[in-house]
XYZ file of C-alpha atoms in Angstrom:
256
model
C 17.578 -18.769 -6.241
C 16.144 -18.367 -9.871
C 12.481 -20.097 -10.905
C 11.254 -20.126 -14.339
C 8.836 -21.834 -16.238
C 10.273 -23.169 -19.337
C 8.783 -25.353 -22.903
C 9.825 -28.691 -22.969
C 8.277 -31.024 -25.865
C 5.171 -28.630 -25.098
C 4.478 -28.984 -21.852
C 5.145 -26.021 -19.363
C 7.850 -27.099 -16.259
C 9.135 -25.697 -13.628
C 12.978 -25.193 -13.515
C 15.949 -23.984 -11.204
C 18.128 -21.936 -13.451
C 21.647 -22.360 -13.508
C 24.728 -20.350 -15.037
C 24.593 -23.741 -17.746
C 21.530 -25.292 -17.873
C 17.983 -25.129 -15.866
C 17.010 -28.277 -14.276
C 13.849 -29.288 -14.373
C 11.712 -29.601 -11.351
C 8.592 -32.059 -10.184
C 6.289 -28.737 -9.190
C 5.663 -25.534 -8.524
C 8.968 -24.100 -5.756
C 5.969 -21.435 -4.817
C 4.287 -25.065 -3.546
C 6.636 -26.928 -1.961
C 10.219 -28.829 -2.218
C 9.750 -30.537 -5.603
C 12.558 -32.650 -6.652
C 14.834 -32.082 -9.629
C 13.718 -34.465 -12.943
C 16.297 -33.849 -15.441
C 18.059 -30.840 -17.065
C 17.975 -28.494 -20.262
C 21.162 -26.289 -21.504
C 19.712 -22.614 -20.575
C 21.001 -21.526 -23.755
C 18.229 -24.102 -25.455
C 15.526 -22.884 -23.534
C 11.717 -21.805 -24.442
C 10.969 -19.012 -21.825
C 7.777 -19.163 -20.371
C 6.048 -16.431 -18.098
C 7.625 -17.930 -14.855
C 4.220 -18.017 -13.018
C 0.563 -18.096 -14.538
C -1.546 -15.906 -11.654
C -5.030 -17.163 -10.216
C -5.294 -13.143 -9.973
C -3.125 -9.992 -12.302
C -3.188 -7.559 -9.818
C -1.208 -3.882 -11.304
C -0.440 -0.300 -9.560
C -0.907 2.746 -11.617
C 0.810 6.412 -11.125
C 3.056 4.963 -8.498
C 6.438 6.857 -9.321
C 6.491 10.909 -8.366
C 8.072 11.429 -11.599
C 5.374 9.575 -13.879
C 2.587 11.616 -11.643
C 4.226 14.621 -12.227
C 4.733 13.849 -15.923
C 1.221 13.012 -16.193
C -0.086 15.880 -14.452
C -2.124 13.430 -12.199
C -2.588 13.669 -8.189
C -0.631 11.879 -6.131
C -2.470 8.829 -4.630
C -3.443 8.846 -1.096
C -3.810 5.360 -0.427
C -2.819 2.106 -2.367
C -4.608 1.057 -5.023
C -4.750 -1.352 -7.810
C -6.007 -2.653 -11.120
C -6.362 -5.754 -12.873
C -4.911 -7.345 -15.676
C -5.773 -9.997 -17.879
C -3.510 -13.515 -17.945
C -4.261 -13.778 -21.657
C -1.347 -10.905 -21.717
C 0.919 -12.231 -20.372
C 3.965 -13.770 -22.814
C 7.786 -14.917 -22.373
C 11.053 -13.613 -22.386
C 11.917 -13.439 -26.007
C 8.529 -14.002 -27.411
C 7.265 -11.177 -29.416
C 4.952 -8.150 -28.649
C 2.798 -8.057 -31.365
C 1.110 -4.653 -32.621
C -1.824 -5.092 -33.813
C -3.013 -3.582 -37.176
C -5.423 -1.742 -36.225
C -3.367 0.134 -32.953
C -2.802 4.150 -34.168
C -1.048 6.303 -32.342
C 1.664 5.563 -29.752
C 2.223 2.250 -29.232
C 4.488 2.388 -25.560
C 6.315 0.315 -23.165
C 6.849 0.255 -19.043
C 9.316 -1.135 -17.364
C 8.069 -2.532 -14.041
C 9.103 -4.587 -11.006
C 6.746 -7.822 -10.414
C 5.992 -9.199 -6.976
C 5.210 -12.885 -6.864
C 2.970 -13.620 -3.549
C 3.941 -17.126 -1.582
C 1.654 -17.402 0.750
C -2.225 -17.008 1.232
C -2.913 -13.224 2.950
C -6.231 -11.474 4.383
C -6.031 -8.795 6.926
C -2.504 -8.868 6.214
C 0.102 -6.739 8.380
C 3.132 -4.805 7.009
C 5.743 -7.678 8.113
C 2.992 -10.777 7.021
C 3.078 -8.932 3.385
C 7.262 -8.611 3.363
C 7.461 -12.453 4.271
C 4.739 -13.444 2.350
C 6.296 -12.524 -0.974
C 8.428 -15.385 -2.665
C 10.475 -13.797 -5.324
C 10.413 -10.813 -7.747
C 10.433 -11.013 -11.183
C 10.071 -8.351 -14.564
C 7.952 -6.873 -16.501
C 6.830 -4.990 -19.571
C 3.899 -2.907 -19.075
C 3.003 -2.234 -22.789
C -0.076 0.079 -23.693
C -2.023 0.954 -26.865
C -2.682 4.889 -26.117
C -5.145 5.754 -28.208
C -7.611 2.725 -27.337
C -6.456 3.312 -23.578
C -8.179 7.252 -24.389
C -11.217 5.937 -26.545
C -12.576 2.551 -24.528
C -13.585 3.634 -20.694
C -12.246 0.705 -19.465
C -8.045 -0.718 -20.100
C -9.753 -3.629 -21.944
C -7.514 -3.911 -25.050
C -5.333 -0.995 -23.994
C -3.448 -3.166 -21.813
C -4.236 -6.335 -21.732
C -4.693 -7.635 -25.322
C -2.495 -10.662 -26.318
C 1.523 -10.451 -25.330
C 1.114 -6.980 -24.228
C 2.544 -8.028 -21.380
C 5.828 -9.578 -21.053
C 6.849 -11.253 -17.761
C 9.895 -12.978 -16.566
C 12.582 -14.420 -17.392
C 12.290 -15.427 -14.025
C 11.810 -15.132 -10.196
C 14.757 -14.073 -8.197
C 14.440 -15.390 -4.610
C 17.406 -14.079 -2.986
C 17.472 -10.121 -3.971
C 16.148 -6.641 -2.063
C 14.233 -5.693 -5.082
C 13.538 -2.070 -3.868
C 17.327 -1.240 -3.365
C 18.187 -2.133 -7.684
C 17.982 0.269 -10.729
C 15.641 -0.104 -13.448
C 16.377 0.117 -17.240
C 15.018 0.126 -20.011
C 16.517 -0.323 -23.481
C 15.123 -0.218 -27.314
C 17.584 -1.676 -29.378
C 19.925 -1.355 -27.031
C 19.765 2.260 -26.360
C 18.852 3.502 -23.074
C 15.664 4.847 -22.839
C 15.284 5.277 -19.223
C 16.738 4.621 -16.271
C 15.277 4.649 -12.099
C 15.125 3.710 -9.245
C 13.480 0.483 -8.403
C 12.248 1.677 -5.229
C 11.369 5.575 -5.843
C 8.135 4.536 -4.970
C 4.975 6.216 -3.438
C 3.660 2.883 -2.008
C 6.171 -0.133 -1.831
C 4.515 -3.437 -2.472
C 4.161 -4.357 0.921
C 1.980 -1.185 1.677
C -0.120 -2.426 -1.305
C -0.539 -5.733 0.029
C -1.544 -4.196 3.501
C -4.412 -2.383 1.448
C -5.307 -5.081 -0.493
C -5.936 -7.932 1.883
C -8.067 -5.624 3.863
C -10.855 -6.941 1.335
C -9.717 -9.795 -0.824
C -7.841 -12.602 -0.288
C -4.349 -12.919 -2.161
C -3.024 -16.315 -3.315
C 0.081 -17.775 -3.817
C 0.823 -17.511 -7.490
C -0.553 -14.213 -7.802
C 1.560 -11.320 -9.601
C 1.483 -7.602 -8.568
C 3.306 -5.394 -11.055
C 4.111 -2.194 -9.141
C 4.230 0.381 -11.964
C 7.090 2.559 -13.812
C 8.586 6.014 -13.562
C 9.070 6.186 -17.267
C 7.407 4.877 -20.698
C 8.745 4.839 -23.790
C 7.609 4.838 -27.687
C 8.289 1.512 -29.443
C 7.545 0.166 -32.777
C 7.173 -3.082 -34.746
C 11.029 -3.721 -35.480
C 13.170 -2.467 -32.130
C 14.212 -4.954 -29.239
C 12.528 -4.287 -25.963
C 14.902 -4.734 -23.080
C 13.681 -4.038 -19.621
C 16.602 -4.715 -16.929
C 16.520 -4.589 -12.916
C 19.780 -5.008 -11.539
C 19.813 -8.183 -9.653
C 17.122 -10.041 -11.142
C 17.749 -9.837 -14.446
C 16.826 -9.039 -18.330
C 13.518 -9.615 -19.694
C 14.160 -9.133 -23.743
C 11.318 -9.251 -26.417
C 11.715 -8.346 -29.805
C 8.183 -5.907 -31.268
C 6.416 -7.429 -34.430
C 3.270 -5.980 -36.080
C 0.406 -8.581 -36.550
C 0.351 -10.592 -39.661
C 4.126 -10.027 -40.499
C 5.913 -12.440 -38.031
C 9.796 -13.240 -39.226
């Protein structure tokens, strides 16, 4: 099953999307059974991320080949970051540059785990069943404020730096799919979804050993690869079986 959150005459609603059209659902699925309220044509639709998190939880250096790239240890244990929610934008809403970013401007294509259920102390099996659905997205980093600030405060997380959806797949083995990653349609790279040190159940393990996770939250698991984009170019990030999560680049101030 596919979840999204969509725009309808400004207000954010949950939806089941269809081949055709999304219909339009009471609540949150992540919740509960909500009932089905109407219908929009899926072509029409204003993609939403499809879930705001009470928590942005993200894995760095998680993929041998971005460790070895970076010249960076491999990590001995799971661990994770966090992210800001003010990030977070839509499938086909821009990434906007800002002005005053130098240097390379870069994106990541990651897999997203959407937790279901509430987890402390949680075992390897509690973490599998405890996530709901997987969904996309676009890790994108300002590199030369990521080297100047000593924390990832505008690095990462300034506004639409990171793209999430278009939605959550329900019904897929997320690790077993390919990642790709496109700019204007090019292939930039390609991986592995799974080609990972820790999977996200190892990092949920880890995790809930000191906080509590809650349903709704996100955990973006990291990329082998990053690439160079640049106001202009198409973004395209693509795991087989979930989906494509496209969004165009625009530099700030000069919106089409």
């Amino acid at each position: 099953m596919r979840y999204a959150r969509v725009s309808v005459d400004g207000h954010a609603v949950w939806g089941r999307v269809g081949e055709a059209d999304i219909e339009l659902l009471s609540a949150s699925p992540i919740d509960g059974d909500p009932v089905v309220t109407g219908a929009v044509p899926r072509s029409a639709a204003v993609w939403l991320p499809p879930v705001v998190p009470s928590v942005f939880y993200a894995v760095g250096m998680n993929y041998p080949r971005h460790i070895a790239h970076a010249g960076a240890e491999t990590p001995a244990r799971p661990e994770v970051g966090y992210r800001a929610n003010n990030a977070l934008t839509g499938h086909g809403s821009p990434i906007v540059r800002p002005v005053a970013v130098e240097g390379r401007f870069e994106a990541e294509p990651e897999l997203v785990a959407v937790v279901g259920r509430t987890l402390r102390h949680a075992t390897y099996e509690q973490a599998r069943a405890a996530v709901f659905g997987w969904t996309i997205g676009n890790d994108v980093s300002a590199r030369t404020w990521q080297h100047q600030d000593r924390t990832f405060w505008r690095s990462k997380n300034s506004d639409t730096f990171k793209p999430m959806g278009p939605w959550i797949e329900t019904d897929v083995d997320a690790l077993a799919q390919t990642t790709t990653l496109r700019v204007n349609g090019a292939v930039r790279a390609r991986f592995p979804t799974g080609d990972m040190v820790f999977d996200p159940f190892d990092h949920l393990v880890e995790m809930t050993k000191h906080v509590t996770v809650h349903p709704g939250d996100v955990l973006w698991m990291g990329a082998e690869s990053v690439c160079r984009i640049e106001p202009g170019d198409t973004v395209d990030v693509e795991i087989s079986g979930i989906g494509v999560l496209s969004n165009p680049v625009h530099l700030e101030g000069n919106h089409p």
